[in-house]
Amino acid sequence: MNDANKNSDDASVIVALDYPDAKSAMTLVDKLEPSLCKLKVGKELFTAEGPAFIRDLVKKDFKVFLDLKFHDIPNTVASACAVAADLGVWMMNVHASGGRKMMETASNRLASFSHRPLLIGVTILTSLSEQEINEIGYSGTPEENVIRLASLAESSGLDGIVCSPLEASPVRRELSDNFLLVTPGVRPSFASTDDQKRIMTPSDALKAGANYLVIGRPITAAEDPLKNLMLINEEITALNLSLIHI
């Protein structure tokens, strides 16, 4: 497990707010605590509610991962990243397949912010199988493509990448210890796999080298979301304690 960019009290779990509107999302958020998790806002919720919703989450002291996966010409992406930074987000992402110039321009634009948010690259979506990856024109295995895009992202000045937990270990071997790995496709043993095809349990993902775990339905669809979040955090704490005593 890599802790180079994490404080001891920095929550590893990022709860995915996959809701259609602010009212539904806030019903869950009000049951959670900023010390226990971070929050991810994606395209559906952001499109429905806009920047004001992000500001509301930040006012509640939550660290927000704005998951809009920017992918456009360099200046357009850099400007969008700057606007997101003004909202006070903790982290945002761009598609690594947008290329070196796009990532470098975005990273350079964020360097002027006193509280610079983290900028990470999306490699291969965890919903894609190897056959689907090949169909869209990528040759090689998911792992080979993730490592290639991760190396490009790191050399372009990004802070980390999004990748499947199954690719975390080989990526960690190839890249620096300070490079962050954010992994969706994480499912605790008590939850179903839903539509993610390349998945892993929280403790296994962290042991493989992940820094942050994006978890949605096992928490958001639970009868008691806070209980499930605390169960996951207990698993993570147990892992950390076991590593200390190795």
mmCIF file of C-alpha atoms in Angstrom:
data_model
loop_
_atom_site.group_PDB
_atom_site.id
_atom_site.type_symbol
_atom_site.label_atom_id
_atom_site.label_comp_id
_atom_site.label_asym_id
_atom_site.label_seq_id
_atom_site.Cartn_x
_atom_site.Cartn_y
_atom_site.Cartn_z
ATOM 1 C CA MET A 1 0.000 0.000 0.000
ATOM 2 C CA ASN A 2 1.334 3.400 -0.965
ATOM 3 C CA ASP A 3 0.810 6.249 1.532
ATOM 4 C CA ALA A 4 3.246 8.765 0.115
ATOM 5 C CA ASN A 5 0.608 11.386 -0.667
ATOM 6 C CA LYS A 6 -1.752 10.645 2.221
ATOM 7 C CA ASN A 7 -1.963 11.843 5.786
ATOM 8 C CA SER A 8 -2.657 9.294 8.491
ATOM 9 C CA ASP A 9 -6.167 10.714 8.930
ATOM 10 C CA ASP A 10 -6.890 10.997 5.197
ATOM 11 C CA ALA A 11 -9.903 8.841 4.344
ATOM 12 C CA SER A 12 -9.283 6.354 1.541
ATOM 13 C CA VAL A 13 -12.940 5.912 0.540
ATOM 14 C CA ILE A 14 -14.489 8.177 -2.085
ATOM 15 C CA VAL A 15 -18.269 7.749 -2.127
ATOM 16 C CA ALA A 16 -19.716 8.038 -5.628
ATOM 17 C CA LEU A 17 -22.784 10.290 -5.596
ATOM 18 C CA ASP A 18 -24.470 8.684 -8.591
ATOM 19 C CA TYR A 19 -27.796 10.463 -8.176
ATOM 20 C CA PRO A 20 -30.022 12.395 -10.603
ATOM 21 C CA ASP A 21 -30.522 15.457 -8.400
ATOM 22 C CA ALA A 22 -29.218 17.335 -5.355
ATOM 23 C CA LYS A 23 -32.135 16.369 -3.106
ATOM 24 C CA SER A 24 -31.432 12.645 -3.525
ATOM 25 C CA ALA A 25 -27.698 13.139 -3.118
ATOM 26 C CA MET A 26 -28.017 15.309 -0.019
ATOM 27 C CA THR A 27 -30.233 12.708 1.623
ATOM 28 C CA LEU A 28 -27.174 10.454 1.608
ATOM 29 C CA VAL A 29 -24.574 13.159 2.253
ATOM 30 C CA ASP A 30 -26.356 14.222 5.437
ATOM 31 C CA LYS A 31 -25.829 10.687 6.785
ATOM 32 C CA LEU A 32 -22.068 10.772 6.171
ATOM 33 C CA GLU A 33 -19.148 12.576 7.804
ATOM 34 C CA PRO A 34 -16.222 14.362 6.101
ATOM 35 C CA SER A 35 -13.726 12.554 8.345
ATOM 36 C CA LEU A 36 -14.914 9.165 7.061
ATOM 37 C CA CYS A 37 -14.961 9.680 3.314
ATOM 38 C CA LYS A 38 -14.652 11.957 0.325
ATOM 39 C CA LEU A 39 -17.355 12.495 -2.313
ATOM 40 C CA LYS A 40 -17.354 12.015 -6.080
ATOM 41 C CA VAL A 41 -19.666 14.036 -8.312
ATOM 42 C CA GLY A 42 -20.004 12.825 -11.880
ATOM 43 C CA LYS A 43 -21.617 13.973 -15.100
ATOM 44 C CA GLU A 44 -25.270 13.244 -14.323
ATOM 45 C CA LEU A 45 -25.411 15.048 -10.997
ATOM 46 C CA PHE A 46 -23.213 17.935 -12.128
ATOM 47 C CA THR A 47 -25.287 18.437 -15.272
ATOM 48 C CA ALA A 48 -28.475 18.459 -13.214
ATOM 49 C CA GLU A 49 -27.314 20.744 -10.406
ATOM 50 C CA GLY A 50 -24.222 22.590 -11.597
ATOM 51 C CA PRO A 51 -21.471 24.374 -9.668
ATOM 52 C CA ALA A 52 -23.754 25.440 -6.798
ATOM 53 C CA PHE A 53 -24.030 21.835 -5.652
ATOM 54 C CA ILE A 54 -20.239 21.478 -5.546
ATOM 55 C CA ARG A 55 -19.998 24.629 -3.436
ATOM 56 C CA ASP A 56 -22.609 23.223 -1.038
ATOM 57 C CA LEU A 57 -20.551 20.060 -0.529
ATOM 58 C CA VAL A 58 -17.376 22.069 0.025
ATOM 59 C CA LYS A 59 -19.197 24.215 2.611
ATOM 60 C CA LYS A 60 -20.020 20.999 4.462
ATOM 61 C CA ASP A 61 -16.247 20.356 4.661
ATOM 62 C CA PHE A 62 -16.264 17.411 2.270
ATOM 63 C CA LYS A 63 -13.355 16.913 -0.117
ATOM 64 C CA VAL A 64 -14.906 16.669 -3.579
ATOM 65 C CA PHE A 65 -13.624 14.680 -6.546
ATOM 66 C CA LEU A 66 -15.153 16.276 -9.655
ATOM 67 C CA ASP A 67 -15.368 13.372 -12.072
ATOM 68 C CA LEU A 68 -16.101 15.022 -15.435
ATOM 69 C CA LYS A 69 -13.277 13.383 -17.405
ATOM 70 C CA PHE A 70 -12.360 16.449 -19.466
ATOM 71 C CA HIS A 71 -11.209 15.600 -22.996
ATOM 72 C CA ASP A 72 -10.873 18.419 -25.528
ATOM 73 C CA ILE A 73 -8.287 20.734 -27.060
ATOM 74 C CA PRO A 74 -5.601 21.785 -24.545
ATOM 75 C CA ASN A 75 -6.748 25.342 -23.800
ATOM 76 C CA THR A 76 -10.388 24.317 -23.397
ATOM 77 C CA VAL A 77 -9.477 21.589 -20.905
ATOM 78 C CA ALA A 78 -7.105 23.874 -19.010
ATOM 79 C CA SER A 79 -9.790 26.554 -18.695
ATOM 80 C CA ALA A 80 -12.334 24.013 -17.467
ATOM 81 C CA CYS A 81 -9.836 22.775 -14.878
ATOM 82 C CA ALA A 82 -9.254 26.330 -13.656
ATOM 83 C CA VAL A 83 -12.987 26.889 -13.216
ATOM 84 C CA ALA A 84 -13.247 23.626 -11.273
ATOM 85 C CA ALA A 85 -10.362 24.719 -9.060
ATOM 86 C CA ASP A 86 -12.217 27.943 -8.278
ATOM 87 C CA LEU A 87 -15.082 25.816 -6.946
ATOM 88 C CA GLY A 88 -12.765 24.423 -4.278
ATOM 89 C CA VAL A 89 -12.679 20.828 -5.463
ATOM 90 C CA TRP A 90 -10.071 18.506 -3.990
ATOM 91 C CA MET A 91 -9.482 16.519 -7.179
ATOM 92 C CA MET A 92 -10.540 16.448 -10.834
ATOM 93 C CA ASN A 93 -9.730 14.323 -13.855
ATOM 94 C CA VAL A 94 -9.009 14.413 -17.565
ATOM 95 C CA HIS A 95 -8.751 11.634 -20.140
ATOM 96 C CA ALA A 96 -5.115 10.597 -20.524
ATOM 97 C CA SER A 97 -5.928 9.704 -24.130
ATOM 98 C CA GLY A 98 -6.250 13.455 -24.747
ATOM 99 C CA GLY A 99 -2.484 13.461 -25.092
ATOM 100 C CA ARG A 100 0.600 15.043 -23.564
ATOM 101 C CA LYS A 101 -0.044 18.658 -24.591
ATOM 102 C CA MET A 102 -3.568 18.606 -23.172
ATOM 103 C CA MET A 103 -2.417 17.196 -19.830
ATOM 104 C CA GLU A 104 0.619 19.471 -19.559
ATOM 105 C CA THR A 105 -1.455 22.571 -20.332
ATOM 106 C CA ALA A 106 -4.042 21.646 -17.691
ATOM 107 C CA SER A 107 -1.379 20.876 -15.084
ATOM 108 C CA ASN A 108 0.430 24.151 -15.758
ATOM 109 C CA ARG A 109 -2.795 26.137 -15.475
ATOM 110 C CA LEU A 110 -3.506 24.660 -12.037
ATOM 111 C CA ALA A 111 0.004 25.439 -10.778
ATOM 112 C CA SER A 112 -0.991 29.063 -10.139
ATOM 113 C CA PHE A 113 -3.596 28.123 -7.519
ATOM 114 C CA SER A 114 -2.538 28.462 -3.892
ATOM 115 C CA HIS A 115 -4.727 25.467 -2.985
ATOM 116 C CA ARG A 116 -4.056 23.459 -6.110
ATOM 117 C CA PRO A 117 -6.429 20.534 -6.583
ATOM 118 C CA LEU A 118 -5.117 17.155 -7.592
ATOM 119 C CA LEU A 119 -5.258 16.397 -11.313
ATOM 120 C CA ILE A 120 -5.483 12.771 -12.364
ATOM 121 C CA GLY A 121 -5.847 10.979 -15.671
ATOM 122 C CA VAL A 122 -8.461 8.467 -16.747
ATOM 123 C CA THR A 123 -6.825 5.462 -18.390
ATOM 124 C CA ILE A 124 -9.178 2.588 -19.329
ATOM 125 C CA LEU A 125 -12.750 2.611 -18.003
ATOM 126 C CA THR A 126 -13.371 -0.271 -15.592
ATOM 127 C CA SER A 127 -16.636 -1.117 -17.367
ATOM 128 C CA LEU A 128 -14.733 -2.142 -20.509
ATOM 129 C CA SER A 129 -13.770 -5.734 -21.198
ATOM 130 C CA GLU A 130 -10.646 -6.618 -23.179
ATOM 131 C CA GLN A 131 -12.795 -7.316 -26.247
ATOM 132 C CA GLU A 132 -14.421 -3.891 -25.992
ATOM 133 C CA ILE A 133 -11.033 -2.226 -25.567
ATOM 134 C CA ASN A 134 -9.820 -3.879 -28.752
ATOM 135 C CA GLU A 135 -13.015 -2.874 -30.589
ATOM 136 C CA ILE A 136 -12.340 0.829 -30.010
ATOM 137 C CA GLY A 137 -8.868 0.554 -31.509
ATOM 138 C CA TYR A 138 -6.490 -0.150 -28.621
ATOM 139 C CA SER A 139 -4.135 -3.069 -29.177
ATOM 140 C CA GLY A 140 -2.887 -5.166 -26.294
ATOM 141 C CA THR A 141 -4.346 -6.054 -22.926
ATOM 142 C CA PRO A 142 -6.102 -3.661 -20.537
ATOM 143 C CA GLU A 143 -3.020 -3.785 -18.306
ATOM 144 C CA GLU A 144 -0.654 -2.820 -21.135
ATOM 145 C CA ASN A 145 -2.860 0.104 -22.131
ATOM 146 C CA VAL A 146 -3.252 1.316 -18.556
ATOM 147 C CA ILE A 147 0.518 1.271 -17.956
ATOM 148 C CA ARG A 148 1.174 3.122 -21.222
ATOM 149 C CA LEU A 149 -1.388 5.836 -20.434
ATOM 150 C CA ALA A 150 -0.270 6.049 -16.800
ATOM 151 C CA SER A 151 3.347 6.634 -17.846
ATOM 152 C CA LEU A 152 2.212 9.341 -20.248
ATOM 153 C CA ALA A 153 0.132 10.994 -17.504
ATOM 154 C CA GLU A 154 3.008 10.963 -15.008
ATOM 155 C CA SER A 155 5.491 12.425 -17.475
ATOM 156 C CA SER A 156 2.907 15.099 -18.372
ATOM 157 C CA GLY A 157 2.771 16.391 -14.810
ATOM 158 C CA LEU A 158 -0.380 14.741 -13.496
ATOM 159 C CA ASP A 159 -0.677 13.630 -9.871
ATOM 160 C CA GLY A 160 -2.077 10.192 -10.585
ATOM 161 C CA ILE A 161 -4.525 8.138 -12.586
ATOM 162 C CA VAL A 162 -7.824 6.317 -12.381
ATOM 163 C CA CYS A 163 -7.375 2.618 -13.031
ATOM 164 C CA SER A 164 -8.944 -0.724 -12.242
ATOM 165 C CA PRO A 165 -7.685 -2.229 -8.971
ATOM 166 C CA LEU A 166 -6.579 -5.228 -11.024
ATOM 167 C CA GLU A 167 -4.052 -2.979 -12.768
ATOM 168 C CA ALA A 168 -2.923 -1.189 -9.592
ATOM 169 C CA SER A 169 -0.075 -3.565 -8.758
ATOM 170 C CA PRO A 170 1.628 -3.554 -12.181
ATOM 171 C CA VAL A 171 1.167 0.224 -12.478
ATOM 172 C CA ARG A 172 2.657 0.730 -9.017
ATOM 173 C CA ARG A 173 5.721 -1.305 -10.041
ATOM 174 C CA GLU A 174 6.269 0.845 -13.127
ATOM 175 C CA LEU A 175 5.651 4.341 -11.726
ATOM 176 C CA SER A 176 6.910 6.405 -8.799
ATOM 177 C CA ASP A 177 5.710 5.859 -5.239
ATOM 178 C CA ASN A 178 4.237 9.374 -5.123
ATOM 179 C CA PHE A 179 1.988 8.792 -8.138
ATOM 180 C CA LEU A 180 -1.607 8.389 -6.919
ATOM 181 C CA LEU A 181 -3.820 5.487 -7.949
ATOM 182 C CA VAL A 182 -7.578 6.014 -7.700
ATOM 183 C CA THR A 183 -9.530 2.814 -8.204
ATOM 184 C CA PRO A 184 -13.195 2.336 -9.002
ATOM 185 C CA GLY A 185 -14.372 -1.237 -9.411
ATOM 186 C CA VAL A 186 -13.959 -1.818 -5.663
ATOM 187 C CA ARG A 187 -16.574 -3.977 -4.002
ATOM 188 C CA PRO A 188 -16.538 -5.151 -0.383
ATOM 189 C CA SER A 189 -17.182 -8.869 0.062
ATOM 190 C CA PHE A 190 -20.760 -8.219 1.248
ATOM 191 C CA ALA A 191 -21.744 -6.371 -1.979
ATOM 192 C CA SER A 192 -22.713 -7.407 -5.521
ATOM 193 C CA THR A 193 -20.430 -6.686 -8.487
ATOM 194 C CA ASP A 194 -23.069 -4.671 -10.413
ATOM 195 C CA ASP A 195 -21.765 -3.650 -13.894
ATOM 196 C CA GLN A 196 -18.056 -3.456 -13.069
ATOM 197 C CA LYS A 197 -16.053 -6.218 -14.736
ATOM 198 C CA ARG A 198 -12.583 -5.697 -13.279
ATOM 199 C CA ILE A 199 -13.122 -5.501 -9.509
ATOM 200 C CA MET A 200 -11.387 -6.169 -6.163
ATOM 201 C CA THR A 201 -12.148 -5.878 -2.439
ATOM 202 C CA PRO A 202 -11.025 -2.730 -0.556
ATOM 203 C CA SER A 203 -8.185 -4.394 1.338
ATOM 204 C CA ASP A 204 -6.918 -6.195 -1.760
ATOM 205 C CA ALA A 205 -6.984 -2.964 -3.783
ATOM 206 C CA LEU A 206 -4.984 -1.121 -1.128
ATOM 207 C CA LYS A 207 -2.473 -3.951 -0.864
ATOM 208 C CA ALA A 208 -2.084 -3.784 -4.645
ATOM 209 C CA GLY A 209 -1.021 -0.149 -4.375
ATOM 210 C CA ALA A 210 -4.202 1.924 -4.605
ATOM 211 C CA ASN A 211 -4.413 5.171 -2.643
ATOM 212 C CA TYR A 212 -8.114 5.971 -2.961
ATOM 213 C CA LEU A 213 -11.121 3.698 -3.500
ATOM 214 C CA VAL A 214 -14.219 4.868 -5.351
ATOM 215 C CA ILE A 215 -17.229 3.020 -3.948
ATOM 216 C CA GLY A 216 -20.835 3.646 -4.941
ATOM 217 C CA ARG A 217 -23.759 1.291 -4.569
ATOM 218 C CA PRO A 218 -22.390 -0.806 -1.685
ATOM 219 C CA ILE A 219 -22.763 2.427 0.311
ATOM 220 C CA THR A 220 -25.323 4.534 -1.542
ATOM 221 C CA ALA A 221 -27.854 1.704 -2.062
ATOM 222 C CA ALA A 222 -27.445 0.274 1.425
ATOM 223 C CA GLU A 223 -30.254 0.330 3.964
ATOM 224 C CA ASP A 224 -27.735 1.871 6.369
ATOM 225 C CA PRO A 225 -25.087 3.704 4.277
ATOM 226 C CA LEU A 226 -23.068 4.930 7.255
ATOM 227 C CA LYS A 227 -22.874 1.396 8.669
ATOM 228 C CA ASN A 228 -21.512 0.025 5.394
ATOM 229 C CA LEU A 229 -19.024 2.891 5.115
ATOM 230 C CA MET A 230 -17.816 2.206 8.636
ATOM 231 C CA LEU A 231 -17.490 -1.526 7.864
ATOM 232 C CA ILE A 232 -15.305 -0.709 4.874
ATOM 233 C CA ASN A 233 -13.212 1.709 6.935
ATOM 234 C CA GLU A 234 -12.801 -0.958 9.618
ATOM 235 C CA GLU A 235 -11.456 -3.326 6.959
ATOM 236 C CA ILE A 236 -9.003 -0.643 5.843
ATOM 237 C CA THR A 237 -7.941 0.102 9.420
ATOM 238 C CA ALA A 238 -7.380 -3.600 10.087
ATOM 239 C CA LEU A 239 -5.198 -3.788 6.987
ATOM 240 C CA ASN A 240 -3.160 -0.755 8.056
ATOM 241 C CA LEU A 241 -2.601 -2.242 11.515
ATOM 242 C CA SER A 242 -1.511 -5.548 10.048
ATOM 243 C CA LEU A 243 0.992 -3.798 7.759
ATOM 244 C CA ILE A 244 2.430 -1.870 10.715
ATOM 245 C CA HIS A 245 3.185 -5.134 12.503
ATOM 246 C CA ILE A 246 4.817 -6.840 9.535
#
